[in-house]
Coordinates of C-alpha atoms in Angstrom, one line a residue:
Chain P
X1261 CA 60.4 -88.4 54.8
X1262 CA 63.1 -91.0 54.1
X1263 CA 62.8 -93.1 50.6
X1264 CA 64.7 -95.9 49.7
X1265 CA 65.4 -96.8 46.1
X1266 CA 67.8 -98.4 43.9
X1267 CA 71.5 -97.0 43.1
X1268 CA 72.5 -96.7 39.7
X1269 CA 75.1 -94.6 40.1
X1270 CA 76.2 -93.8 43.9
X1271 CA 76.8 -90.2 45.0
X1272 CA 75.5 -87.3 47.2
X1273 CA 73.5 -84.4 46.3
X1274 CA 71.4 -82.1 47.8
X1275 CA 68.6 -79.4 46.2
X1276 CA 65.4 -78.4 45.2
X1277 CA 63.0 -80.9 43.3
X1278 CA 61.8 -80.5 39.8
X1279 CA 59.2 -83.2 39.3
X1280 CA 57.7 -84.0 35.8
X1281 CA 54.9 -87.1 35.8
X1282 CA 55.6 -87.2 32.1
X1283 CA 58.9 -89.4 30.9
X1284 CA 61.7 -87.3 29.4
X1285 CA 63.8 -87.3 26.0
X1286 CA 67.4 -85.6 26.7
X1287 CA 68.2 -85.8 23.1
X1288 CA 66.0 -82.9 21.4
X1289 CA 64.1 -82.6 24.5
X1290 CA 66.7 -80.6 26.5
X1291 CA 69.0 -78.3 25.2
X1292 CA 72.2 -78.5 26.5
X1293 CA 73.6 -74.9 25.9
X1294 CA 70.7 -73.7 28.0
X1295 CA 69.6 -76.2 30.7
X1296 CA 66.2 -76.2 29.3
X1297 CA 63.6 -78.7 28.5
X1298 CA 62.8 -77.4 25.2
X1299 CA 60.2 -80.6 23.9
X1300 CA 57.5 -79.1 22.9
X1301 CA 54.2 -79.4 25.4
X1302 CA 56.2 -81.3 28.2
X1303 CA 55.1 -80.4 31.0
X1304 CA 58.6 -78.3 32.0
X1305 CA 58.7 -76.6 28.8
X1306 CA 61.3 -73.5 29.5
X1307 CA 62.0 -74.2 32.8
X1308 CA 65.8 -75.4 33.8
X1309 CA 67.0 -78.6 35.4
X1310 CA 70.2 -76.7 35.9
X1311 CA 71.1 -77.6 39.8
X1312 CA 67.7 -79.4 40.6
X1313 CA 67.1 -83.1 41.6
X1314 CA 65.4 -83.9 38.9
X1315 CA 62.4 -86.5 39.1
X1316 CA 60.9 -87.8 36.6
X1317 CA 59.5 -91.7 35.8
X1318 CA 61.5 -92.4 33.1
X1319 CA 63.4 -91.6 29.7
X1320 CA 62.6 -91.6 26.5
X1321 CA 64.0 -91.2 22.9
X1322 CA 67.3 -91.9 21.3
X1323 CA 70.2 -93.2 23.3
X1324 CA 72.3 -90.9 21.7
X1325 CA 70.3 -89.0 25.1
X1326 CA 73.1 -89.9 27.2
X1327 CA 75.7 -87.9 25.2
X1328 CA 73.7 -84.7 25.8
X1329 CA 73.6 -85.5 29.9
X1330 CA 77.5 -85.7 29.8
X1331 CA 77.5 -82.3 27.8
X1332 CA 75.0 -80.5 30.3
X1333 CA 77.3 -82.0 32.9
X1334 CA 80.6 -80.4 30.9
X1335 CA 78.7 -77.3 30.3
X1336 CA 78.2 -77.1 34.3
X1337 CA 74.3 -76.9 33.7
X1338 CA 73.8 -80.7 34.7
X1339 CA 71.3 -81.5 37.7
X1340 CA 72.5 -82.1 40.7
X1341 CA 70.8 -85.9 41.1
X1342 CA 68.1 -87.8 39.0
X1343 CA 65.4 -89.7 40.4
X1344 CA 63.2 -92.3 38.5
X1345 CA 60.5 -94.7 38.9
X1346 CA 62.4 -96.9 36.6
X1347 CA 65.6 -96.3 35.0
X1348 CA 66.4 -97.2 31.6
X1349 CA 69.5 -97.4 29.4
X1350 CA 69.8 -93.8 28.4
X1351 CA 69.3 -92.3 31.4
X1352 CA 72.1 -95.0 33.4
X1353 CA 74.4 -94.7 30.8
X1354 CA 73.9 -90.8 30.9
X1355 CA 74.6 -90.4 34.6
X1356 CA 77.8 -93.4 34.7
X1357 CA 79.6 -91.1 31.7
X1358 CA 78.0 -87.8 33.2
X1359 CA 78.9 -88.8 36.9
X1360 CA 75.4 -87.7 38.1
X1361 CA 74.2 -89.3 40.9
X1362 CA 71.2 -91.7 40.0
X1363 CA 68.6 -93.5 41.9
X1364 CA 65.6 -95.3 41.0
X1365 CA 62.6 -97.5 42.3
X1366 CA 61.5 -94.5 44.4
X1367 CA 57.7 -93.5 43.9
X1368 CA 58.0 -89.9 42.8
X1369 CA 54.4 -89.1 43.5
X1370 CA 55.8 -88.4 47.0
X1371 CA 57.8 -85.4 45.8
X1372 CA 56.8 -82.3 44.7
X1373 CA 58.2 -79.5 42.8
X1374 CA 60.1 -77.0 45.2
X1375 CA 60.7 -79.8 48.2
X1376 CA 64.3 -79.8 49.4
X1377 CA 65.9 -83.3 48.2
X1378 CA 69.1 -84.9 49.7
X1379 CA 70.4 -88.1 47.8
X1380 CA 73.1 -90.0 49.7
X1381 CA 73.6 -93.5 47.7
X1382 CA 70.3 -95.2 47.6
X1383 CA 69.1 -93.1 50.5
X1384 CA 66.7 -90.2 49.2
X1385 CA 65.1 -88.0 52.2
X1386 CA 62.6 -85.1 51.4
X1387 CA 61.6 -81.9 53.1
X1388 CA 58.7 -80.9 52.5
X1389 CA 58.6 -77.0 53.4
X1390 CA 59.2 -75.2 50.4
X1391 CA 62.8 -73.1 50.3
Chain D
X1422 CA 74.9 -109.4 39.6
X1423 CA 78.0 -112.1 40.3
X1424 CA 81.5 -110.6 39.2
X1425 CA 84.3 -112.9 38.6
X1426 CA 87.5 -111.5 40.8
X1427 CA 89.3 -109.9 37.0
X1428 CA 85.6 -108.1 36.9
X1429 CA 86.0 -106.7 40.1
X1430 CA 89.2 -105.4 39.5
X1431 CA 88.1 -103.9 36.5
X1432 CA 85.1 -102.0 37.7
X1433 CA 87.7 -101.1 41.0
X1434 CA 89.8 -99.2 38.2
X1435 CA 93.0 -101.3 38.7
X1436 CA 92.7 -101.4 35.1
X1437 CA 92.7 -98.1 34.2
X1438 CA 90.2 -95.0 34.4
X1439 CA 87.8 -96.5 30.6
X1440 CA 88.1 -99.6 31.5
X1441 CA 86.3 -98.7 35.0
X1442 CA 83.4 -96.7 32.7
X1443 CA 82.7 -99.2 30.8
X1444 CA 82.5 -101.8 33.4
X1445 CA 79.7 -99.4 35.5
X1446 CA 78.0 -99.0 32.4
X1447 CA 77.7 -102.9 32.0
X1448 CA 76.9 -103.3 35.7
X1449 CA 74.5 -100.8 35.9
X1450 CA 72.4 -102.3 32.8
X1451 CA 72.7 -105.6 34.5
X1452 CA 71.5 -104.3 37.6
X1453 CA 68.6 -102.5 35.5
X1454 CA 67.7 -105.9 33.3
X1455 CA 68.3 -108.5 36.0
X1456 CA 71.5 -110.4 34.4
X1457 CA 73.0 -112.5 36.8
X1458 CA 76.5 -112.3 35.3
X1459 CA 78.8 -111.0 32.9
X1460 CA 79.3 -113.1 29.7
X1461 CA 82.2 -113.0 26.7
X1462 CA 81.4 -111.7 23.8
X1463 CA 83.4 -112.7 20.1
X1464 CA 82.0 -109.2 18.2
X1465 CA 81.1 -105.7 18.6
X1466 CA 79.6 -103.2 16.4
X1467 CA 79.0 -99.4 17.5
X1468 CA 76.6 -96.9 16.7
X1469 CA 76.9 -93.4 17.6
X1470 CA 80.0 -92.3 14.8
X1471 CA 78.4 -89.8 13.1
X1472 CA 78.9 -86.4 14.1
X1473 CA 75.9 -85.3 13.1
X1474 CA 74.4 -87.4 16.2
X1475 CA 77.4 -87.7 18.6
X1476 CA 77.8 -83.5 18.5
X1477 CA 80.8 -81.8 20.7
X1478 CA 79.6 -84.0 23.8
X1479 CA 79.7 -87.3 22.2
X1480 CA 82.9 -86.5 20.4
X1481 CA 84.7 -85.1 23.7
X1482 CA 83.0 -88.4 25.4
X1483 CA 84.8 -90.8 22.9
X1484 CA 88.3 -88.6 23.1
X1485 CA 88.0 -88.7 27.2
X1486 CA 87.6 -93.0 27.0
X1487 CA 90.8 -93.1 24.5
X1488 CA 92.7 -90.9 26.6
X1489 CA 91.4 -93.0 29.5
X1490 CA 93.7 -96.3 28.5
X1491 CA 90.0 -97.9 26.7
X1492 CA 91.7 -100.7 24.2
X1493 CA 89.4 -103.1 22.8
X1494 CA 89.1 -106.8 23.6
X1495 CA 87.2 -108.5 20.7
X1496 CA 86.8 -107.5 17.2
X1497 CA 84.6 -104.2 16.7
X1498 CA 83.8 -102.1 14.1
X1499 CA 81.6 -99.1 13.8
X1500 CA 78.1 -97.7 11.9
X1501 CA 78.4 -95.5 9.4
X1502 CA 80.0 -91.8 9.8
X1503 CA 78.4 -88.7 8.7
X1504 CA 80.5 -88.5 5.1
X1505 CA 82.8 -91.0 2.8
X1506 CA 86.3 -90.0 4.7
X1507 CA 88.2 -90.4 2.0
X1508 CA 85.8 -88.5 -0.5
X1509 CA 84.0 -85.8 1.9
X1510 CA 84.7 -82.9 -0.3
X1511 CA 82.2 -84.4 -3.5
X1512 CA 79.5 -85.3 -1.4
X1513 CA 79.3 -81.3 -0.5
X1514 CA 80.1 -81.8 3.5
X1515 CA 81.4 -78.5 5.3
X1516 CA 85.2 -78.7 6.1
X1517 CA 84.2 -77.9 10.0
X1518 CA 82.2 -81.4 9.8
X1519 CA 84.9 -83.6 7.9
X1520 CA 87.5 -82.1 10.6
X1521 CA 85.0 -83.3 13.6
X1522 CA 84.3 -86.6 12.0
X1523 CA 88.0 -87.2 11.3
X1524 CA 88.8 -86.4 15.4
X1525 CA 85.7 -89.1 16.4
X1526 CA 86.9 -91.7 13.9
X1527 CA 90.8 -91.0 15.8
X1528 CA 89.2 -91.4 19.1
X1529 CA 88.2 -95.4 18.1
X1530 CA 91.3 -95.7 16.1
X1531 CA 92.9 -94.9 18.9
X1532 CA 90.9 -97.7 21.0
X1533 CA 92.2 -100.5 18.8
X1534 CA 88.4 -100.5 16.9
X1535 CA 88.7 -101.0 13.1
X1536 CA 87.4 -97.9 11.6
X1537 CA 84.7 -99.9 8.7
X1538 CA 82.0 -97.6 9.2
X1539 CA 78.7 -99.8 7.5
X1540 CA 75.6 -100.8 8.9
X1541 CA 76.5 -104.5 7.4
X1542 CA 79.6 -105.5 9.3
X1543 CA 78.3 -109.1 8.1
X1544 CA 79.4 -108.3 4.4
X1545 CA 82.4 -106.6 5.5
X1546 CA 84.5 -108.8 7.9
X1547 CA 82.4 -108.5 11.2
X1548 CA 80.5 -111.5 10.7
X1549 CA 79.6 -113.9 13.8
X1550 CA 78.7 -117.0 14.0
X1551 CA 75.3 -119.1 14.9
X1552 CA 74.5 -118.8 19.0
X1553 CA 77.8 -116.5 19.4
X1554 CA 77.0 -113.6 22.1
X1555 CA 77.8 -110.6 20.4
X1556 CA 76.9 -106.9 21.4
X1557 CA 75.9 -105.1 18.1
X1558 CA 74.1 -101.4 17.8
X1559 CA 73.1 -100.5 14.6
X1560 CA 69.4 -102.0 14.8
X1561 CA 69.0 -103.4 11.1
X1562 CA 72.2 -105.0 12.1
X1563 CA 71.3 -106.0 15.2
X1564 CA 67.6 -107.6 13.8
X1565 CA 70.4 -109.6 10.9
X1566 CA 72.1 -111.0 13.6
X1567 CA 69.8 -112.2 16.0
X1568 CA 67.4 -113.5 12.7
X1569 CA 69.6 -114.7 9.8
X1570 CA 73.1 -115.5 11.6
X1571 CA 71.3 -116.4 14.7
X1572 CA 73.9 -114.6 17.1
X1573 CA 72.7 -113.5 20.3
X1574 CA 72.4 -109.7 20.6
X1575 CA 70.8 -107.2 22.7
X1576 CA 69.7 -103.6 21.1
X1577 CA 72.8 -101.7 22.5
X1578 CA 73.5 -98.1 22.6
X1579 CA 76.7 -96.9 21.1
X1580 CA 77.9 -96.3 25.0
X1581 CA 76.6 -99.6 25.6
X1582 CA 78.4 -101.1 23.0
X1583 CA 81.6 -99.6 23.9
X1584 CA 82.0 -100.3 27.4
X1585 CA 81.8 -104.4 25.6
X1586 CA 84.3 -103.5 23.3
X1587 CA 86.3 -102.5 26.3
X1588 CA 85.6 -105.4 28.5
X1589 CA 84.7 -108.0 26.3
X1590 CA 82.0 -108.3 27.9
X1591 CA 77.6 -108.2 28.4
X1592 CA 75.5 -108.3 30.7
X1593 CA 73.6 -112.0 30.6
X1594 CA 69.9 -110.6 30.0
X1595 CA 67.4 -110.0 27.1
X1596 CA 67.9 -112.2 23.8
X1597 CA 71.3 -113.4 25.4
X1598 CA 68.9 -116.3 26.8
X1599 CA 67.4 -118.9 24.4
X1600 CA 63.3 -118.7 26.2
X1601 CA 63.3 -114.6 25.4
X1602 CA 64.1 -115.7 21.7
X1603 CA 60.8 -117.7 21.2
X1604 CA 58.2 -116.5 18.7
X1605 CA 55.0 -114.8 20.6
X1606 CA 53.0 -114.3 17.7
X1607 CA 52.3 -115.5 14.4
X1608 CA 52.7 -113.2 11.4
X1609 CA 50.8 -114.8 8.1
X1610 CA 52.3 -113.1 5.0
X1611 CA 49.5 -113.4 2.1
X1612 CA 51.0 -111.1 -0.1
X1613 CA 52.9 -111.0 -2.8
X1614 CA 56.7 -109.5 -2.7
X1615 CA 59.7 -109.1 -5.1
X1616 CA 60.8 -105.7 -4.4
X1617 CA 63.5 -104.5 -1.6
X1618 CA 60.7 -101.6 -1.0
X1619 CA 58.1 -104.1 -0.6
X1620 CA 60.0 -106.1 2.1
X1621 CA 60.3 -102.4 3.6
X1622 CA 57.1 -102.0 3.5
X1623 CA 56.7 -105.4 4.9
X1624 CA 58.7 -105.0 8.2
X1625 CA 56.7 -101.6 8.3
X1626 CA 53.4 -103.2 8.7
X1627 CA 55.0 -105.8 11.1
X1628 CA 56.7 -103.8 13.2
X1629 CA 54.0 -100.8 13.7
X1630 CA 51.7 -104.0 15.3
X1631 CA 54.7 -104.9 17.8
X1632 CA 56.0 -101.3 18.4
X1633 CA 54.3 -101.6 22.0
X1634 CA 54.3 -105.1 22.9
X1635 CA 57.7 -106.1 21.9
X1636 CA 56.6 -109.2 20.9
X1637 CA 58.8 -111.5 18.6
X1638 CA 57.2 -112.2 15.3
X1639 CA 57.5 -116.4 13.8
X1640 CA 56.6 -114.9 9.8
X1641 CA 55.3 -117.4 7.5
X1642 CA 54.6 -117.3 3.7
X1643 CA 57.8 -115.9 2.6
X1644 CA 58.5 -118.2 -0.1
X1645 CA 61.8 -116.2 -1.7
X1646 CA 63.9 -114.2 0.2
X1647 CA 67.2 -112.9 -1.1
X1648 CA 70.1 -111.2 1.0
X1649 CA 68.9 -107.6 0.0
X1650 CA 65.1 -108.6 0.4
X1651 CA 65.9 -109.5 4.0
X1652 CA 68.5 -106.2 4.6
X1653 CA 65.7 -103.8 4.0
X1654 CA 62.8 -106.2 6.0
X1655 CA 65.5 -106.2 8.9
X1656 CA 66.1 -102.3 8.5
X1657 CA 62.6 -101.5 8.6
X1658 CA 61.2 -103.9 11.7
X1659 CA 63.9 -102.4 13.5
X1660 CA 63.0 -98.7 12.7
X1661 CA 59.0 -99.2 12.8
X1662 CA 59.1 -101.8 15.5
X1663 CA 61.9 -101.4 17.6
X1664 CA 62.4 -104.9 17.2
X1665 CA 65.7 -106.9 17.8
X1666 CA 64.8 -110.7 16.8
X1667 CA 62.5 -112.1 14.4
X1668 CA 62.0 -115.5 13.4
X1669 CA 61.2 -116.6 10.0
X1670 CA 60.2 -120.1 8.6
X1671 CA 63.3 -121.1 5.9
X1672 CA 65.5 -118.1 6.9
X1673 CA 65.7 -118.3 11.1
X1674 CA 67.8 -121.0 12.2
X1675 CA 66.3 -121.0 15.5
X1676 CA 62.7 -120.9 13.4
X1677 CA 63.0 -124.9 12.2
X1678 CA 60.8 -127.3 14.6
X1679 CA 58.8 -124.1 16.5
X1680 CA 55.1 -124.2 16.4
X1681 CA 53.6 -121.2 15.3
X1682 CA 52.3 -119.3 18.1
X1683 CA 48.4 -119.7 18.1
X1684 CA 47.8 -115.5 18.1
X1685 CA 47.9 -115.1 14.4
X1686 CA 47.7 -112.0 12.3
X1687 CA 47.2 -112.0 8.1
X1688 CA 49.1 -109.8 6.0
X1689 CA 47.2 -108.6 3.4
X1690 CA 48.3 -107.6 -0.3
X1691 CA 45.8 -104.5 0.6
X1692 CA 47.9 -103.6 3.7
X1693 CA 51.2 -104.0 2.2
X1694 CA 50.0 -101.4 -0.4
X1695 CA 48.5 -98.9 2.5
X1696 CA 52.0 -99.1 3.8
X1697 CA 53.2 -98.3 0.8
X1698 CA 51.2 -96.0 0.0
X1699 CA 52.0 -93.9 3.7
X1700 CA 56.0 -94.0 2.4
X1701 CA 55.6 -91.7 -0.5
X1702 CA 54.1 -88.1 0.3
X1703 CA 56.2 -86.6 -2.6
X1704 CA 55.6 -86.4 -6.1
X1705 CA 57.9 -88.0 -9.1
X1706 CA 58.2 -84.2 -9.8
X1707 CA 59.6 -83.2 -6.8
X1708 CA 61.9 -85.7 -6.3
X1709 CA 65.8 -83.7 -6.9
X1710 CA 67.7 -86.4 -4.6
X1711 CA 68.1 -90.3 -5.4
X1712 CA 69.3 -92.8 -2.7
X1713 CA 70.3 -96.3 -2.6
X1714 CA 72.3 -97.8 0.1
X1715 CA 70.0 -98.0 3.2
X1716 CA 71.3 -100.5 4.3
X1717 CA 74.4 -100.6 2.7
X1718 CA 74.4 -102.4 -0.8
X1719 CA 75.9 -105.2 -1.6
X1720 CA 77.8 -106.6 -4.6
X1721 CA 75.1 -107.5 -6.5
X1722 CA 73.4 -103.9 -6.4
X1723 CA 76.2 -102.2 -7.0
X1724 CA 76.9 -104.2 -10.2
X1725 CA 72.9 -103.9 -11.1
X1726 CA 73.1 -100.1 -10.6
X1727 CA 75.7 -100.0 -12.9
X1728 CA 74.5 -101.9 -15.5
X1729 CA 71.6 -99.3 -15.8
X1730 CA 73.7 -96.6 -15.6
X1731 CA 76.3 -97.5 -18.4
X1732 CA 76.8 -95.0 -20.9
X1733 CA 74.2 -92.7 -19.8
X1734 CA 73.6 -89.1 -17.6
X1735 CA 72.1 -88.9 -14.7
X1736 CA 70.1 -85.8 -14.0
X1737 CA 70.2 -85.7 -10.4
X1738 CA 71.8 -85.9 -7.4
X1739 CA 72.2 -89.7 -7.0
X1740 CA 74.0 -91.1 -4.2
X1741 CA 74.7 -95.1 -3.6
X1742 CA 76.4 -95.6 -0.2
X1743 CA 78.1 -99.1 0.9
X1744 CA 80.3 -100.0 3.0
X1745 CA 84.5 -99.5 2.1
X1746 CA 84.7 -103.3 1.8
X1747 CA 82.3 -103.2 -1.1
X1748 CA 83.5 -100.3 -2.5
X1749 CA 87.0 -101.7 -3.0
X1750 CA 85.7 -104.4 -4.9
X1751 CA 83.2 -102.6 -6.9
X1752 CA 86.5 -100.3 -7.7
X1753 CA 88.5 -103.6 -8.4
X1754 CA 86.0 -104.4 -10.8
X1755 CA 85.7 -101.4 -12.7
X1756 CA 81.7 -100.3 -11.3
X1757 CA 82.9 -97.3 -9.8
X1758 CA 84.6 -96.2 -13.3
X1759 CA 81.1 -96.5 -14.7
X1760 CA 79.1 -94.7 -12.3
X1761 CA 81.1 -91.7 -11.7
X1762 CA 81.2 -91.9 -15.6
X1763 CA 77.1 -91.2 -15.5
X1764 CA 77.5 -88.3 -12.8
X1765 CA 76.2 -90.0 -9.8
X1766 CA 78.1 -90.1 -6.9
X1767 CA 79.3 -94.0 -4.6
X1768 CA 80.2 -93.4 -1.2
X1769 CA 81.5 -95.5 1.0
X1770 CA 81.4 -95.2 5.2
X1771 CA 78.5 -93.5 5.2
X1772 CA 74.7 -93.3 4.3
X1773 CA 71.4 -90.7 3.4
X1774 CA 70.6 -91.3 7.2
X1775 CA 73.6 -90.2 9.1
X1776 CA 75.2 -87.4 6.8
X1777 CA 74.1 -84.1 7.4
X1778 CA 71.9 -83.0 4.8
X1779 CA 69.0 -81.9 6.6
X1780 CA 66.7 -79.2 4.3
X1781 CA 69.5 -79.9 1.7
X1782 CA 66.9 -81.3 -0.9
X1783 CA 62.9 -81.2 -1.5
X1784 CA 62.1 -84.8 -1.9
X1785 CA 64.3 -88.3 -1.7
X1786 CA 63.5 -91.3 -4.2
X1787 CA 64.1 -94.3 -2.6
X1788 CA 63.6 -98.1 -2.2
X1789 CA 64.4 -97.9 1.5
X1790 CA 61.5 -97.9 4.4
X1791 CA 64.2 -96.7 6.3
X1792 CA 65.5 -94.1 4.9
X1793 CA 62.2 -92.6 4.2
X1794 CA 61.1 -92.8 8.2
X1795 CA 65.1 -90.0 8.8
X1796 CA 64.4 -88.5 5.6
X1797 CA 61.0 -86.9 6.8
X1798 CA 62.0 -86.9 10.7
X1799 CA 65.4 -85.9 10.8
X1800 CA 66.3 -84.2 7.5
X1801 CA 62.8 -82.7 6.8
X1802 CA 62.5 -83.8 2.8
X1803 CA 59.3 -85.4 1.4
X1804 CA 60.0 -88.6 0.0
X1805 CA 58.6 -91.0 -2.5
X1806 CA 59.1 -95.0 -1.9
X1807 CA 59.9 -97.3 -5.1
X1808 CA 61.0 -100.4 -6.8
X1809 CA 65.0 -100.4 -7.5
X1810 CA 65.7 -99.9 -11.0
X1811 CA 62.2 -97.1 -11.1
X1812 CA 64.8 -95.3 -8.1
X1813 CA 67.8 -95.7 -10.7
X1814 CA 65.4 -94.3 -13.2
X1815 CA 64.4 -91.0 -11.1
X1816 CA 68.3 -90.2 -11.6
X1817 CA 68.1 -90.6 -15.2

């Protein structure tokens, strides 16, 4: 399955999808010695975006958010890609200083957990047997 | 978005490697909000300096775009750090903080920004004029601006506001055009205020009915408001509200000859207690730190603060934060003498919310909505709100 979205900041990337419904908060929602999403009673609670292409609808929070998506990115426990529904300032900023590659307008109920993800600019294209 | 042929070249990197992050940055968010172009701005103000927020990423961020060439284009200064940086030591920060601070405020040195670290660049030298496009981040600031000076400012982020410092430039989008500045809905004040808490308490009430639909407020039945009543309204929308623009009849440039928008919402005396009332959940009792300065004071506190504490003791830690501007002055005039005289302590550059004092004390007397809203969330102390001089009395 091919989907097309918006670039906000070009790249390619490939790996597995982590998909959250719920928006995230990078800062105090993910800690970036760990990888983890630490908020408490989101639905990834302990699990790590370290490597993935993470999907989720949107961000959340205090722009100082886009500080700890650089650090993950310096600590070499970034993911690999994000994907929204609709990107907003923290998340764009995050991945421009970060350098992760970002794409949005793409309807992430097509994605699931575990699905093999390959981003190439504002080109996303999904597998969907589980690796 | 439409870049001129100098804005291609600077997003190409011809003009160095910061230059080039700032301008994706400023595409990007035009891309995002739907500006059609890039447009000047005459004054920038950053958030994002304490490194009690910033941390080792944000710091090593800031070093990265100094390193990078970044110089900036337009006046810019910065929101408060996370100490006084010339007096660190009496305000009991760690040595490991003050050396971290010291390297983030190099970084902007370094950039060309002048390092006045207040959330009221309008009282210290960063003051715009009426329908200038500015980008500004600290959002008391930001809600000044926009309301009182009636610059044109979006809510930045201290990235955000950065990459304009760099360029000189914003995306055109949000409260840069004149019909997003018009009044939605009707706000009628019927209650009576003369306190800096109760204009807190005020924006609180406001801004927790246009938290979610952004709307702008047009506020009528304000029939005196002073600088400092208007500081801590703005301060408050901003942190209850999110709010970047309001517009209020005798203060709002922009406010003379609207018509008040026909949804209209009464302001009780009842409500303005309830909100008071939700500030405070510690006890006079409890209450071992006292905190004026959120936002920064001005003059006229400083010298009204004084002239309670004169000759006297205070019993308790009392800080009263301003900006360095201020502070020279209040030196000049021999306030400062008189205050460190009675034990309590004036810092300048930075402020209760951004110093890191989290589970230092067990309750904060304030007059600040503010403060009390990073007091509870970020620093984990109860807090009691109050008139002015009844905060300088808590100290005494």
């Amino acid at each position: 399955m091919i989907l097309h979205g918006r670039s906000i900041f070009r790249g390619t990337a490939q790996g597995e999808a982590l998909v959250s419904m719920q928006p995230i908060s990078f800062f105090g929602g993910v800690d970036p010695d760990s990888g983890k999403v630490v908020e408490h009673g989101h639905p990834l609670e302990g699990q790590s975006i370290t490597g993935k292409i993470l999907i989720f609808p949107t961000g959340k929070g205090s722009t100082v958010g886009s500080y700890t998506l650089y650090r993950l990115k310096m600590n070499g426990l970034a993911p690999r890609a994000i994907l929204n529904v609709e990107c907003e300032t923290i998340i764009a900023v995050g991945c421009i200083i970060a350098e992760i590659p970002c794409v949005d307008h793409i309807n992430i109920d097509e994605i699931h957990s575990g699905n093999m993800v390959q981003v190439d600019g504002d080109c996303v294209s999904v597998e969907e047997s589980i690796i | 978005m439409q870049l001129t042929s100098e804005e291609d070249e600077m997003l190409s990197g011809l003009q160095g490697w910061a230059t080039q992050k700032a301008m994706q940055i400023l595409v990007a968010l035009g891309e995002i909000y739907g500006a059609r172009r890039l447009i000047p701005v005459t004054s920038v103000q950053i958030a994002g300096v304490s490194y009690d927020n910033l941390g080792d990423a944000g710091l090593q961020f800031l070093s990265e775009m100094a390193d990078g060439g970044g110089k900036v284009r337009v006046q810019t200064t910065l929101n408060p750090a996370g100490m006084d940086i010339e007096n660190w030591q009496r305000l009991g920060i760690d040595p490991d903080f003050a050396e971290k601070q010291e390297r983030v405020l190099e970084a902007f040195s370094r950039m060309g920004v002048t390092p006045t670290c207040t959330c009221t660049p309008y009282l210290a030298g960063n003051l715009p004029g009426f329908a200038e496009h500015i980008a500004w981040s600290e959002s008391s600031a930001v809600c000044y601006a926009n309301s009182v000076i009636g610059a044109r400012t979006n809510r930045e982020g201290g990235p955000s506001a950065l990459a304009s410092a760099l360029t000189g430039l914003t995306p055109e989008y949000g409260f840069h055009l004149p019909e997003n500045r018009y009044p939605t809905i009707t706000f009628q004040v019927a209650a009576h205020l003369a306190e800096t808490s109760e204009f807190g308490a005020l924006g609180k009430v406001i801004g927790e009915h246009i938290q979610v639909s952004k709307a702008v407020p047009f506020i009528q039945g304000i029939p005196i408001a002073t600088l400092e009543f208007i500081k801590s309204f703005c301060a408050s929308l901003a942190t209850y509200g999110g709010a970047a623009l309001f517009q209020m009849q005798g203060i709002t440039p922009e406010a003379a000859g609207i018509i008040p928008p026909v949804e209209q919402i009464r302001i009780t005396q009842v409500e303005l207690e309830a909100a008071m009332h939700s500030l405070s959940d510690g006890t006079e009792m409890e209450v071992d730190f006292v905190s004026l300065g959120c936002p920064h004071l001005s003059l006229q506190e400083i010298e009204h603060i004084t002239r309670m504490l004169e000759g006297r003791q205070v019993k308790k830690e009392f800080w009263i934060t301003t900006s360095r501007t201020i502070k020279k002055i209040a030196d000049q005039l021999g306030y400062t003498q008189i205050i460190e005289a009675a034990g309590a302590k004036i810092a300048a550059d930075t402020c209760c919310v951004v110093a890191p004092i989290r589970g230092r004390f067990t309750a904060m007397a304030t007059d600040s909505a503010k403060a009390c809203y990073y007091a509870a969330s970020k620093h984990k102390f109860k807090t009691i709100i109050l008139p002015f001089e009844e905060v300088v009395r808590q100290a005494l």
